[in-house]
Amino acid sequence: MRFPITNRRMRVTAALLLCVGVAAVSAPTGAQADTPPHTDVLFVFDTTGSMGGAISEAQSDIQEAMSQIATAVPDPQFGLVEVSDYDEVVNPGEFEYDIGGGHAPWTLHVPITPNQSQVSEGLLKLSASGGGDSPEAYGRALFESAANPAIGWRAGARGVIVLVADDVPHDNDLNEGIPPEVFAQPSPFDTGVDPGADNTVGTGDDLDWQKTVLQRLVTDGRPLEYVDYFGEPEYFPYWQNWTGRTGGTVVQAGGAGLAEKIVEAVKAGASAALPPCPAGLVRNASEQCVTPPPPPPPPPSNNFKFEPRISCAKGCHVVLVKITFDSAGNVTGESIPEEEGAGASAVASAAGKAKPCAKGKGKKKGKCKAPALIKKLSQPVVAGENTLKLKLTGPAIAALNKKGKLKLRVRFTFTPNGGSPKVLSHTYTVKLPKKGKKHGPKK
């Protein structure tokens, strides 16, 4: 219900403000481009005394409106909320709320559902009464509509809130963020702090219209569509600004049926570009602003190099080799522990084949199987420094001691995470130092 506000301007001035407001306020540029495959529509009806005509029209025409919406937006479902005002608010200040009659500030009548008949039946139970002062509990109703899990918003659906009303919300300064040239009255435009769920002003759950309510709609990706049912012209640029912050718009019920305007509002909300998320947040699949997941770790190398170093300073064996890879699998550095003096190690370099087996041994169907010269090795390889070790078998060490050199063919199989195995082959010739002694296998 509305009452005259202090210093209300003449109608001619109000009309001028309306024009200025339209030019001064525009919806923010959004990051949402694709239309989601589902649409959840929540009707929020003001049921204070001045809204009797809107309730009657909606009761007659809402079914037709939902049928039109079903052909205009993808996979719609509907819900119904009633908004009134606070009663018996504990307020240490001077503002009086005085709705009377034990009304609740907001009531969820129908959670989001595909059953349109439930919404129609819920509307038939509404009636307009009370109101007392001018501002209503729009902030509480919209905050609950976005945040209360009982609403039943579907994951991955565009959630559109359609507020059918004619007044302004509670807040200690509604002029915050509004261009001064369209102020309805001198600042602050104080309509009383929204006391929140505990009905008490000055506690932790008080709702700030701009920072708590509108920001929650932005964060949750719920564009607010306001259907102005013969509200005061002074308030029109305010609602343009407020809905624009969420990616929504304002439509006026004057001159056409309410059902037609509701359909117009839903279509605008379903295709609206959502505003950017606050700094550091991104929209997820349900269009909510969330902290982005950490970047994935760099993929493991899929192209690595293995260089065995042969030492005979303390018995023939393979010493540790450290190789550094970048995220693309390129070798960026190699090192070998300083275990021996100069000339005590030799680098495998030339190509060749492993020693064949002795005549008459290992034959199978006319083939001779050479003895294994390298023990099998399996270990993960990732970007960064990796330590690898190649161990010779007894036959390999014996052949190396006997001839002073040994040809090795090494076959590597590398399997990236989530990828297919890749086979790499390298052939090395390992030589003993010229002055080195022959040793048996290291125990």
Tab-separated table of C-alpha atoms in Angstrom, residues 148-441:
chain	number	residue	atom	x	y	z
A	148	ASN	CA	16.206	-20.256	0.219
A	149	PRO	CA	16.680	-23.889	-0.916
A	150	ALA	CA	12.941	-24.513	-0.515
A	151	ILE	CA	12.373	-22.547	-3.756
A	152	GLY	CA	13.736	-25.537	-5.690
A	153	TRP	CA	15.749	-23.854	-8.450
A	154	ARG	CA	16.958	-26.488	-10.924
A	155	ALA	CA	20.672	-26.869	-11.549
A	156	GLY	CA	21.609	-25.651	-15.008
A	157	ALA	CA	18.383	-23.620	-15.436
A	158	ARG	CA	18.023	-19.878	-15.978
A	159	GLY	CA	16.156	-18.587	-12.915
A	160	VAL	CA	13.917	-15.591	-13.616
A	161	ILE	CA	12.210	-13.719	-10.767
A	162	VAL	CA	9.116	-11.735	-11.796
A	163	LEU	CA	8.040	-9.231	-9.130
A	164	VAL	CA	4.538	-7.827	-9.653
A	165	ALA	CA	4.309	-4.805	-7.361
A	166	ASP	CA	3.804	-1.033	-7.086
A	167	ASP	CA	6.074	0.298	-4.354
A	168	VAL	CA	9.650	0.335	-2.996
A	169	PRO	CA	11.553	-1.888	-0.543
A	170	HIS	CA	12.797	-1.184	2.963
A	171	ASP	CA	16.295	0.316	3.183
A	172	ASN	CA	18.010	3.096	5.102
A	173	ASP	CA	18.953	4.836	1.824
A	174	LEU	CA	17.310	3.821	-1.445
A	175	ASN	CA	19.170	6.631	-3.228
A	176	GLU	CA	22.441	4.711	-2.952
A	177	GLY	CA	23.716	4.090	-6.491
A	178	ILE	CA	20.893	6.122	-8.095
A	179	PRO	CA	21.790	9.173	-10.262
A	180	PRO	CA	21.021	12.323	-8.218
A	181	GLU	CA	18.954	13.854	-11.023
A	182	VAL	CA	16.257	11.181	-10.544
A	183	PHE	CA	16.086	11.196	-6.733
A	184	ALA	CA	12.478	10.922	-5.557
A	185	GLN	CA	13.310	12.868	-2.414
A	186	PRO	CA	16.426	14.302	-0.768
A	187	SER	CA	18.993	11.778	0.497
A	188	PRO	CA	18.868	9.625	2.376
A	189	PHE	CA	15.688	8.061	0.999
A	190	ASP	CA	15.045	6.164	4.251
A	191	THR	CA	12.205	3.625	4.269
A	192	GLY	CA	13.386	1.782	7.352
A	193	VAL	CA	16.035	-0.938	7.647
A	194	ASP	CA	14.907	-4.371	6.499
A	195	PRO	CA	15.108	-6.356	9.778
A	196	GLY	CA	15.576	-9.784	8.180
A	197	ALA	CA	14.303	-13.089	9.509
A	198	ASP	CA	14.555	-12.186	13.214
A	199	ASN	CA	12.215	-9.168	12.784
A	200	THR	CA	14.698	-7.033	14.726
A	201	VAL	CA	16.550	-3.982	13.396
A	202	GLY	CA	20.249	-3.749	14.196
A	203	THR	CA	21.155	-7.463	14.194
A	204	GLY	CA	23.372	-9.513	11.910
A	205	ASP	CA	20.637	-10.649	9.526
A	206	ASP	CA	19.457	-7.152	8.535
A	207	LEU	CA	19.162	-6.941	4.739
A	208	ASP	CA	20.812	-4.076	2.871
A	209	TRP	CA	18.872	-3.581	-0.366
A	210	GLN	CA	21.880	-2.858	-2.586
A	211	LYS	CA	24.708	-4.829	-0.986
A	212	THR	CA	22.794	-7.874	0.255
A	213	VAL	CA	19.651	-8.314	-1.830
A	214	LEU	CA	20.576	-7.064	-5.308
A	215	GLN	CA	24.109	-8.453	-5.025
A	216	ARG	CA	22.711	-11.866	-4.107
A	217	LEU	CA	20.585	-11.839	-7.279
A	218	VAL	CA	23.697	-10.994	-9.298
A	219	THR	CA	25.799	-13.677	-7.632
A	220	ASP	CA	23.122	-16.353	-8.047
A	221	GLY	CA	22.394	-15.398	-11.663
A	222	ARG	CA	18.699	-14.530	-11.074
A	223	PRO	CA	17.666	-11.576	-13.287
A	224	LEU	CA	14.907	-9.534	-11.635
A	225	GLU	CA	12.008	-8.570	-13.897
A	226	TYR	CA	9.761	-5.903	-12.376
A	227	VAL	CA	6.147	-5.597	-13.537
A	228	ASP	CA	5.105	-2.110	-12.434
A	229	TYR	CA	1.389	-2.291	-11.636
A	230	PHE	CA	0.424	1.410	-11.667
A	231	GLY	CA	3.190	2.398	-9.264
A	232	GLU	CA	4.300	5.964	-8.624
A	233	PRO	CA	6.219	7.479	-11.611
A	234	GLU	CA	8.939	8.685	-9.213
A	235	TYR	CA	9.852	5.068	-8.526
A	236	PHE	CA	10.162	3.969	-12.160
A	237	PRO	CA	13.835	5.046	-12.695
A	238	TYR	CA	14.715	3.415	-9.386
A	239	TRP	CA	13.377	0.067	-10.561
A	240	GLN	CA	15.117	0.509	-13.913
A	241	ASN	CA	18.404	0.907	-12.079
A	242	TRP	CA	17.819	-1.944	-9.645
A	243	THR	CA	16.637	-4.505	-12.195
A	244	GLY	CA	19.387	-3.449	-14.604
A	245	ARG	CA	22.027	-4.347	-12.051
A	246	THR	CA	20.803	-7.948	-12.121
A	247	GLY	CA	20.426	-8.140	-15.911
A	248	GLY	CA	16.643	-7.588	-15.755
A	249	THR	CA	14.218	-4.942	-16.980
A	250	VAL	CA	11.016	-3.086	-16.040
A	251	VAL	CA	7.663	-3.389	-17.831
A	252	GLN	CA	4.571	-1.345	-17.044
A	253	ALA	CA	1.138	-2.924	-16.771
A	254	GLY	CA	-0.720	0.202	-17.885
A	255	GLY	CA	-2.275	0.038	-21.339
A	256	ALA	CA	-2.272	-3.753	-21.674
A	257	GLY	CA	-3.360	-6.808	-19.718
A	258	LEU	CA	-1.215	-7.974	-16.813
A	259	ALA	CA	-0.783	-11.448	-18.309
A	260	GLU	CA	0.698	-9.980	-21.476
A	261	LYS	CA	3.205	-7.962	-19.446
A	262	ILE	CA	4.185	-10.992	-17.379
A	263	VAL	CA	4.925	-12.927	-20.566
A	264	GLU	CA	6.996	-9.993	-21.831
A	265	ALA	CA	8.948	-9.895	-18.585
A	266	VAL	CA	9.694	-13.628	-18.587
A	267	LYS	CA	10.898	-13.592	-22.188
A	268	ALA	CA	13.245	-10.713	-21.402
A	269	GLY	CA	14.649	-12.466	-18.328
A	270	ALA	CA	15.118	-15.810	-20.073
A	271	SER	CA	17.343	-14.270	-22.758
A	272	ALA	CA	19.013	-11.579	-20.661
A	273	ALA	CA	22.783	-11.175	-20.586
A	274	LEU	CA	23.801	-11.579	-16.969
A	275	PRO	CA	26.066	-8.948	-15.411
A	276	PRO	CA	29.706	-9.787	-14.696
A	277	CYS	CA	30.514	-11.626	-11.497
A	278	PRO	CA	32.361	-9.847	-8.685
A	279	ALA	CA	36.136	-9.814	-9.050
A	280	GLY	CA	37.727	-13.238	-8.694
A	281	LEU	CA	34.527	-15.215	-9.410
A	282	VAL	CA	33.186	-16.935	-12.540
A	283	ARG	CA	29.762	-18.305	-13.467
A	284	ASN	CA	29.315	-22.063	-13.317
A	285	ALA	CA	26.905	-24.241	-15.320
A	286	SER	CA	24.023	-23.059	-13.112
A	287	GLU	CA	24.991	-19.408	-13.804
A	288	GLN	CA	26.051	-18.821	-10.203
A	289	CYS	CA	29.191	-16.841	-9.399
A	290	VAL	CA	31.695	-19.191	-7.790
A	291	THR	CA	35.420	-19.344	-7.101
A	292	PRO	CA	37.098	-20.811	-10.207
A	293	PRO	CA	38.734	-24.220	-9.762
A	294	PRO	CA	42.533	-24.241	-9.605
A	295	PRO	CA	44.274	-24.761	-12.943
A	296	PRO	CA	45.170	-28.374	-13.710
A	297	PRO	CA	48.767	-29.419	-13.109
A	298	PRO	CA	51.014	-29.485	-16.185
A	299	PRO	CA	50.693	-32.708	-18.128
A	300	PRO	CA	53.416	-35.336	-17.671
A	301	SER	CA	56.150	-35.392	-20.271
A	302	ASN	CA	55.365	-37.415	-23.393
A	303	ASN	CA	58.841	-37.154	-24.886
A	304	PHE	CA	61.667	-37.957	-22.524
A	305	LYS	CA	65.368	-38.708	-22.912
A	306	PHE	CA	67.314	-41.380	-21.058
A	307	GLU	CA	71.139	-41.347	-21.023
A	308	PRO	CA	72.789	-44.160	-19.023
A	309	ARG	CA	76.212	-43.491	-17.496
A	310	ILE	CA	78.376	-46.571	-16.871
A	311	SER	CA	80.813	-46.505	-13.955
A	312	CYS	CA	83.457	-49.074	-13.176
A	313	ALA	CA	85.150	-47.252	-10.340
A	314	LYS	CA	83.643	-49.589	-7.740
A	315	GLY	CA	82.329	-52.432	-9.830
A	316	CYS	CA	80.364	-52.027	-13.045
A	317	HIS	CA	76.919	-50.535	-12.453
A	318	VAL	CA	74.683	-47.773	-13.698
A	319	VAL	CA	74.717	-44.569	-11.691
A	320	LEU	CA	71.751	-42.204	-11.204
A	321	VAL	CA	70.880	-39.807	-14.019
A	322	LYS	CA	68.881	-36.604	-13.421
A	323	ILE	CA	66.942	-35.198	-16.366
A	324	THR	CA	64.737	-32.092	-16.324
A	325	PHE	CA	61.716	-31.779	-18.645
A	326	ASP	CA	59.392	-28.883	-19.356
A	327	SER	CA	55.602	-29.320	-19.552
A	328	ALA	CA	55.852	-30.102	-23.269
A	329	GLY	CA	58.270	-32.973	-22.634
A	330	ASN	CA	61.426	-31.239	-23.836
A	331	VAL	CA	64.717	-31.945	-22.033
A	332	THR	CA	65.995	-28.720	-20.456
A	333	GLY	CA	68.862	-30.092	-18.369
A	334	GLU	CA	70.864	-33.192	-17.426
A	335	SER	CA	73.206	-33.939	-14.545
A	336	ILE	CA	75.072	-36.862	-12.992
A	337	PRO	CA	76.265	-37.108	-9.359
A	338	GLU	CA	79.988	-36.440	-8.965
A	339	GLU	CA	80.866	-39.899	-7.662
A	340	GLU	CA	84.084	-40.505	-9.616
A	341	GLY	CA	87.095	-38.608	-10.849
A	342	ALA	CA	87.669	-37.361	-14.352
A	343	GLY	CA	87.467	-40.050	-16.999
A	344	ALA	CA	85.713	-42.472	-14.707
A	345	SER	CA	82.472	-42.535	-16.698
A	346	ALA	CA	81.504	-42.954	-20.321
A	347	VAL	CA	78.366	-41.810	-22.095
A	348	ALA	CA	76.415	-44.292	-24.204
A	349	SER	CA	76.205	-42.899	-27.718
A	350	ALA	CA	76.446	-45.206	-30.750
A	351	ALA	CA	73.676	-47.396	-32.198
A	352	GLY	CA	73.815	-51.178	-32.393
A	353	LYS	CA	72.124	-54.441	-31.436
A	354	ALA	CA	72.261	-56.476	-28.289
A	355	LYS	CA	74.554	-59.511	-28.232
A	356	PRO	CA	72.913	-62.631	-29.775
A	357	CYS	CA	72.585	-65.776	-27.717
A	358	ALA	CA	75.162	-68.560	-27.971
A	359	LYS	CA	74.667	-71.151	-30.636
A	360	GLY	CA	72.267	-73.882	-29.689
A	361	LYS	CA	70.816	-72.018	-26.707
A	362	GLY	CA	67.405	-70.414	-26.364
A	363	LYS	CA	66.192	-71.845	-29.675
A	364	LYS	CA	62.458	-71.932	-30.280
A	365	LYS	CA	61.043	-72.691	-33.713
A	366	GLY	CA	64.310	-71.794	-35.388
A	367	LYS	CA	64.808	-68.526	-33.497
A	368	CYS	CA	67.430	-67.623	-30.928
A	369	LYS	CA	66.427	-65.447	-27.969
A	370	ALA	CA	69.159	-63.092	-26.777
A	371	PRO	CA	69.616	-62.736	-23.024
A	372	ALA	CA	68.195	-59.621	-21.392
A	373	LEU	CA	70.911	-57.030	-20.829
A	374	ILE	CA	68.849	-54.433	-18.926
A	375	LYS	CA	66.524	-54.979	-16.014
A	376	LYS	CA	62.966	-53.737	-16.454
A	377	LEU	CA	62.272	-50.313	-15.025
A	378	SER	CA	58.945	-48.595	-14.389
A	379	GLN	CA	58.454	-45.162	-12.815
A	380	PRO	CA	56.362	-42.015	-13.398
A	381	VAL	CA	57.874	-39.148	-15.356
A	382	VAL	CA	56.570	-35.596	-14.880
A	383	ALA	CA	57.543	-32.083	-15.886
A	384	GLY	CA	60.543	-30.957	-13.871
A	385	GLU	CA	63.579	-32.890	-12.634
A	386	ASN	CA	63.370	-36.690	-12.806
A	387	THR	CA	65.883	-39.202	-11.481
A	388	LEU	CA	66.210	-42.411	-13.547
A	389	LYS	CA	68.395	-45.467	-13.070
A	390	LEU	CA	69.264	-48.161	-15.617
A	391	LYS	CA	70.558	-51.469	-14.198
A	392	LEU	CA	72.558	-54.010	-16.200
A	393	THR	CA	71.930	-57.728	-15.824
A	394	GLY	CA	74.636	-60.286	-15.040
A	395	PRO	CA	75.112	-61.321	-18.702
A	396	ALA	CA	75.464	-57.658	-19.668
A	397	ILE	CA	78.123	-56.998	-17.039
A	398	ALA	CA	80.023	-60.156	-18.080
A	399	ALA	CA	79.950	-59.114	-21.741
A	400	LEU	CA	81.089	-55.597	-20.841
A	401	ASN	CA	84.029	-56.924	-18.798
A	402	LYS	CA	85.032	-59.330	-21.559
A	403	LYS	CA	84.950	-57.021	-24.578
A	404	GLY	CA	85.203	-53.609	-22.952
A	405	LYS	CA	82.055	-52.353	-24.633
A	406	LEU	CA	78.416	-53.304	-24.915
A	407	LYS	CA	75.626	-52.410	-27.338
A	408	LEU	CA	72.254	-51.846	-25.696
A	409	ARG	CA	68.853	-51.348	-27.295
A	410	VAL	CA	66.508	-49.718	-24.780
A	411	ARG	CA	62.744	-49.674	-25.366
A	412	PHE	CA	60.640	-47.175	-23.390
A	413	THR	CA	56.844	-47.138	-23.192
A	414	PHE	CA	55.412	-43.868	-21.926
A	415	THR	CA	51.671	-43.487	-21.154
A	416	PRO	CA	50.432	-39.932	-20.501
A	417	ASN	CA	47.544	-39.428	-18.077
A	418	GLY	CA	44.372	-40.136	-20.027
A	419	GLY	CA	46.347	-40.797	-23.220
A	420	SER	CA	47.559	-43.738	-25.311
A	421	PRO	CA	50.941	-45.441	-24.814
A	422	LYS	CA	53.851	-44.099	-26.842
A	423	VAL	CA	56.862	-46.324	-27.580
A	424	LEU	CA	60.370	-44.843	-27.860
A	425	SER	CA	63.549	-46.794	-28.685
A	426	HIS	CA	67.151	-45.781	-28.092
A	427	THR	CA	70.341	-47.711	-28.828
A	428	TYR	CA	73.541	-47.033	-26.880
A	429	THR	CA	77.144	-48.347	-26.916
A	430	VAL	CA	78.570	-48.482	-23.421
A	431	LYS	CA	82.359	-48.627	-23.056
A	432	LEU	CA	84.646	-49.266	-20.140
A	433	PRO	CA	87.265	-46.628	-19.326
A	434	LYS	CA	90.553	-47.405	-21.131
A	435	LYS	CA	92.433	-47.928	-17.876
A	436	GLY	CA	89.608	-49.550	-16.002
A	437	LYS	CA	89.734	-53.017	-14.523
A	438	LYS	CA	87.298	-55.808	-15.096
A	439	HIS	CA	84.882	-56.478	-12.269
A	440	GLY	CA	82.166	-58.940	-11.534
A	441	PRO	CA	78.565	-57.926	-10.875
